[in-house]
Short mmCIF file of C-alpha atoms in Angstrom, two decimals:
data_model
loop_
_atom_site.label_atom_id
_atom_site.label_comp_id
_atom_site.label_asym_id
_atom_site.label_seq_id
_atom_site.Cartn_x
_atom_site.Cartn_y
_atom_site.Cartn_z
CA MET A 1 -15.72 -72.53 9.57
CA TYR A 2 -16.93 -69.33 11.15
CA ARG A 3 -13.48 -67.71 11.10
CA PRO A 4 -13.11 -67.66 7.25
CA LEU A 5 -16.70 -66.44 6.96
CA PHE A 6 -16.03 -63.62 9.45
CA LEU A 7 -12.87 -62.58 7.57
CA LEU A 8 -14.78 -62.58 4.29
CA ILE A 9 -17.50 -60.33 5.74
CA ALA A 10 -14.91 -57.95 7.23
CA LEU A 11 -13.01 -57.76 3.93
CA THR A 12 -16.22 -57.05 2.03
CA ALA A 13 -17.14 -54.25 4.44
CA LEU A 14 -13.66 -52.74 4.11
CA LEU A 15 -13.79 -52.78 0.32
CA THR A 16 -17.25 -51.21 0.38
CA ALA A 17 -16.02 -48.42 2.65
CA CYS A 18 -13.01 -47.74 0.42
CA SER A 19 -15.25 -47.66 -2.64
CA SER A 20 -17.56 -45.11 -1.05
CA LEU A 21 -14.56 -42.97 -0.05
CA GLU A 22 -13.29 -43.02 -3.63
CA GLN A 23 -16.68 -41.91 -4.94
CA ARG A 24 -17.08 -39.08 -2.41
CA PRO A 25 -16.40 -35.72 -4.11
CA VAL A 26 -13.31 -33.93 -2.83
CA ALA A 27 -13.88 -30.34 -1.72
CA MET A 28 -11.73 -28.06 -3.85
CA ALA A 29 -9.82 -25.21 -2.25
CA PRO A 30 -11.26 -21.80 -3.17
CA GLN A 31 -9.45 -20.32 -6.13
CA PRO A 32 -8.02 -16.80 -5.77
CA GLN A 33 -10.07 -14.17 -7.56
CA PRO A 34 -8.26 -12.95 -10.69
CA VAL A 35 -7.15 -9.32 -10.88
CA ARG A 36 -9.24 -7.45 -13.44
CA HIS A 37 -8.19 -4.51 -15.57
CA GLN A 38 -11.12 -2.44 -14.33
CA ASP A 39 -9.89 -2.89 -10.74
CA ALA A 40 -6.64 -1.13 -11.64
CA VAL A 41 -8.46 1.61 -13.55
CA GLY A 42 -10.82 2.16 -10.62
CA LEU A 43 -7.91 2.44 -8.19
CA VAL A 44 -6.19 5.10 -10.29
CA LEU A 45 -9.43 7.08 -10.73
CA SER A 46 -10.13 7.00 -6.98
CA ILE A 47 -6.67 8.37 -6.22
CA GLU A 48 -7.18 11.04 -8.87
CA ALA A 49 -10.42 12.04 -7.12
CA MET A 50 -8.59 12.19 -3.79
CA ALA A 51 -5.96 14.55 -5.22
CA ALA A 52 -8.69 16.76 -6.67
CA GLU A 53 -10.49 16.94 -3.32
CA LEU A 54 -7.26 17.85 -1.51
CA LEU A 55 -6.73 20.76 -3.90
CA THR A 56 -10.36 21.84 -3.55
CA ASN A 57 -10.06 21.90 0.25
CA MET A 58 -6.93 24.07 0.26
CA ASP A 59 -7.27 27.81 0.96
CA ASP A 60 -4.65 28.65 -1.66
CA PRO A 61 -3.88 25.80 -4.07
CA ASP A 62 -1.85 27.91 -6.49
CA PRO A 63 1.33 25.93 -7.33
CA ASP A 64 3.37 29.13 -7.75
CA SER A 65 2.23 31.25 -4.80
CA GLY A 66 0.16 28.99 -2.53
CA ALA A 67 0.98 26.97 0.58
CA MET A 68 2.79 24.30 -1.47
CA ALA A 69 4.79 26.67 -3.65
CA GLY A 70 7.92 25.75 -1.69
CA GLY A 71 7.65 22.10 -2.64
CA LEU A 72 5.67 19.04 -1.58
CA VAL A 73 7.05 15.75 -0.28
CA VAL A 74 4.79 12.68 -0.36
CA THR A 75 5.20 9.86 2.17
CA THR A 76 3.94 6.29 2.34
CA PHE A 77 0.42 5.81 3.69
CA VAL A 78 0.28 3.64 6.82
CA GLU A 79 -2.26 1.60 8.76
CA GLY A 80 -4.31 3.82 11.04
CA LYS A 81 -3.97 1.53 14.06
CA LYS A 82 -0.26 0.81 13.52
CA LEU A 83 1.56 3.86 12.21
CA HIS A 84 4.78 1.89 11.70
CA ARG A 85 3.09 -0.63 9.40
CA THR A 86 2.26 -0.31 5.69
CA SER A 87 1.74 -2.40 2.56
CA SER A 88 2.03 -2.22 -1.20
CA PHE A 89 -1.36 -0.49 -1.10
CA GLY A 90 0.03 2.29 1.10
CA ARG A 91 3.15 2.61 -1.03
CA TYR A 92 1.15 2.79 -4.25
CA LEU A 93 -1.11 5.53 -2.87
CA ALA A 94 1.98 7.67 -2.36
CA GLU A 95 3.40 6.83 -5.79
CA GLN A 96 0.22 7.77 -7.63
CA LEU A 97 -0.29 10.97 -5.61
CA ILE A 98 3.22 12.05 -6.60
CA ASN A 99 2.11 11.70 -10.20
CA GLU A 100 -1.18 13.53 -9.62
CA PHE A 101 0.37 16.60 -7.97
CA GLN A 102 3.19 16.83 -10.49
CA ARG A 103 0.53 16.67 -13.20
CA HIS A 104 -1.11 19.72 -11.59
CA ALA A 105 2.20 21.63 -11.91
CA PHE A 106 3.24 21.40 -8.24
CA THR A 107 6.90 21.04 -7.28
CA VAL A 108 7.15 17.52 -5.85
CA VAL A 109 10.33 16.60 -3.99
CA GLU A 110 11.47 12.96 -4.15
CA ALA A 111 12.69 12.00 -0.65
CA ARG A 112 14.01 8.62 -1.83
CA LYS A 113 16.50 9.98 -4.33
CA SER A 114 19.83 8.32 -3.58
CA THR A 115 22.94 10.44 -3.23
CA SER A 116 24.55 8.46 -6.04
CA ILE A 117 23.45 6.16 -8.84
CA ARG A 118 24.07 2.52 -8.03
CA LEU A 119 25.09 0.37 -11.00
CA LYS A 120 24.39 -3.35 -10.75
CA GLU A 121 25.59 -5.61 -13.53
CA LYS A 122 22.74 -7.58 -15.14
CA ARG A 123 20.28 -5.72 -12.88
CA GLY A 124 20.26 -2.09 -13.91
CA GLU A 125 20.89 1.43 -12.64
CA PHE A 126 19.18 2.46 -9.40
CA GLY A 127 18.44 6.04 -8.39
CA LEU A 128 15.94 5.51 -5.54
CA ALA A 129 16.57 4.04 -2.10
CA ARG A 130 14.96 3.64 1.32
CA ASP A 131 18.20 3.14 3.23
CA GLU A 132 19.03 6.22 5.33
CA ASP A 133 22.72 5.70 4.48
CA GLU A 134 22.00 6.13 0.76
CA VAL A 135 19.73 9.19 0.77
CA SER A 136 20.01 12.80 1.87
CA LEU A 137 19.13 13.42 5.52
CA SER A 138 17.19 16.59 4.73
CA VAL A 139 14.48 17.47 2.24
CA ALA A 140 13.63 21.02 1.20
CA ALA A 141 9.84 21.01 1.03
CA GLU A 142 7.27 23.41 2.42
CA ALA A 143 4.49 20.84 2.77
CA MET A 144 4.07 17.11 3.32
CA LEU A 145 1.34 14.82 2.01
CA THR A 146 0.74 11.76 4.15
CA GLY A 147 -2.15 9.57 5.20
CA THR A 148 -3.62 6.51 6.88
CA TYR A 149 -5.96 3.69 5.91
CA PHE A 150 -8.35 1.40 7.78
CA VAL A 151 -9.36 -1.99 6.37
CA SER A 152 -12.83 -3.55 6.80
CA ASN A 153 -14.32 -6.70 5.29
CA GLU A 154 -15.47 -4.91 2.14
CA ASP A 155 -13.78 -1.50 2.05
CA ILE A 156 -10.58 0.43 2.69
CA ILE A 157 -11.12 3.86 4.21
CA VAL A 158 -8.25 6.16 3.25
CA THR A 159 -7.64 9.60 4.74
CA ALA A 160 -5.03 11.86 3.15
CA ARG A 161 -3.75 15.10 4.64
CA ILE A 162 -1.39 17.87 3.60
CA LEU A 163 0.59 19.44 6.45
CA ASP A 164 2.73 22.55 6.75
CA ASN A 165 6.22 21.22 7.46
CA LYS A 166 7.18 24.07 9.76
CA THR A 167 4.04 24.40 11.90
CA ALA A 168 2.36 20.98 11.36
CA THR A 169 -0.81 22.90 10.49
CA LEU A 170 -3.36 20.92 8.51
CA LEU A 171 -3.67 22.54 5.08
CA ALA A 172 -6.10 20.10 3.47
CA SER A 173 -7.60 16.66 3.99
CA SER A 174 -9.63 14.12 2.04
CA THR A 175 -11.30 10.78 2.75
CA VAL A 176 -12.02 8.25 0.01
CA ILE A 177 -13.47 4.75 0.37
CA PHE A 178 -11.79 2.15 -1.85
CA PRO A 179 -13.46 -1.21 -2.53
CA ARG A 180 -11.73 -4.41 -1.58
CA ASN A 181 -11.18 -6.55 -4.66
CA ALA A 182 -8.58 -8.94 -6.03
CA LEU A 183 -6.10 -6.13 -6.72
CA THR A 184 -6.37 -4.26 -3.41
CA ASN A 185 -6.39 -7.53 -1.43
CA GLN A 186 -3.18 -8.54 -3.16
CA MET A 187 -1.59 -5.19 -2.33
CA LEU A 188 -2.75 -5.28 1.29
CA ALA A 189 -1.26 -8.76 1.75
CA ASP A 190 2.23 -7.44 0.97
CA THR A 191 2.88 -5.81 4.35
CA ALA A 192 5.98 -4.36 5.98
CA SER A 193 6.81 -2.72 9.29
CA ALA A 194 9.51 -0.29 10.38
CA LYS A 195 12.10 -1.77 12.73
CA LYS A 196 10.72 -0.68 16.07
CA GLU A 197 13.90 -1.47 17.97
CA LEU A 198 15.66 1.49 16.35
CA PRO A 199 14.88 5.14 17.10
CA PRO A 200 12.12 6.44 14.80
CA ALA A 201 14.31 9.41 13.83
CA LEU A 202 16.44 7.08 11.75
CA TYR A 203 13.43 6.36 9.54
CA LEU A 204 12.01 9.85 9.21
CA LYS A 205 13.24 12.67 7.04
CA ARG A 206 14.17 15.91 8.70
CA LEU A 207 12.02 18.21 6.60
CA GLU A 208 13.29 21.70 5.96
CA SER A 209 11.38 24.60 4.48
#
């Protein structure tokens, strides 16, 4: 007599527990913040300001007779604490600075130009490369623009510098603080490192002036 009653009580308790579990709200995973158009505009404007400050800080910024008259090569920006590591953010900084200095009538040398055009059916024609076997081993440029970035919880501190290729003398520098937002977070997440097991010389251009 007591056994069926005990089973009935246990079954009732189990059903009550299941019912309360079903009614309990499920915590939703945080949704990624959407990339906004103004984030992209702000990024471009900040890089434009960085280029302007670099030119302001140069002793002779004349594109025809100044320190960069012999050409400027722009390299990927890297993490300040790991100089072999970068991201889409570091690559884009270099891309946009190429545009900014060319817009100011400077001779910008493209180090990634491949020695031949590669034709890929259904893919396109490719003229840029990052494989040392597909690009020239020397670049004729009098100056180099490079830089580093440090990431905090809310900001990205970017320092750019222009160096004399022959003497490694610092010609100009600039520091700009970029906000972390959906766009920059997305770019920072796409990271890449140089293959440390190979000699660094295989990944660096021999710059000639």
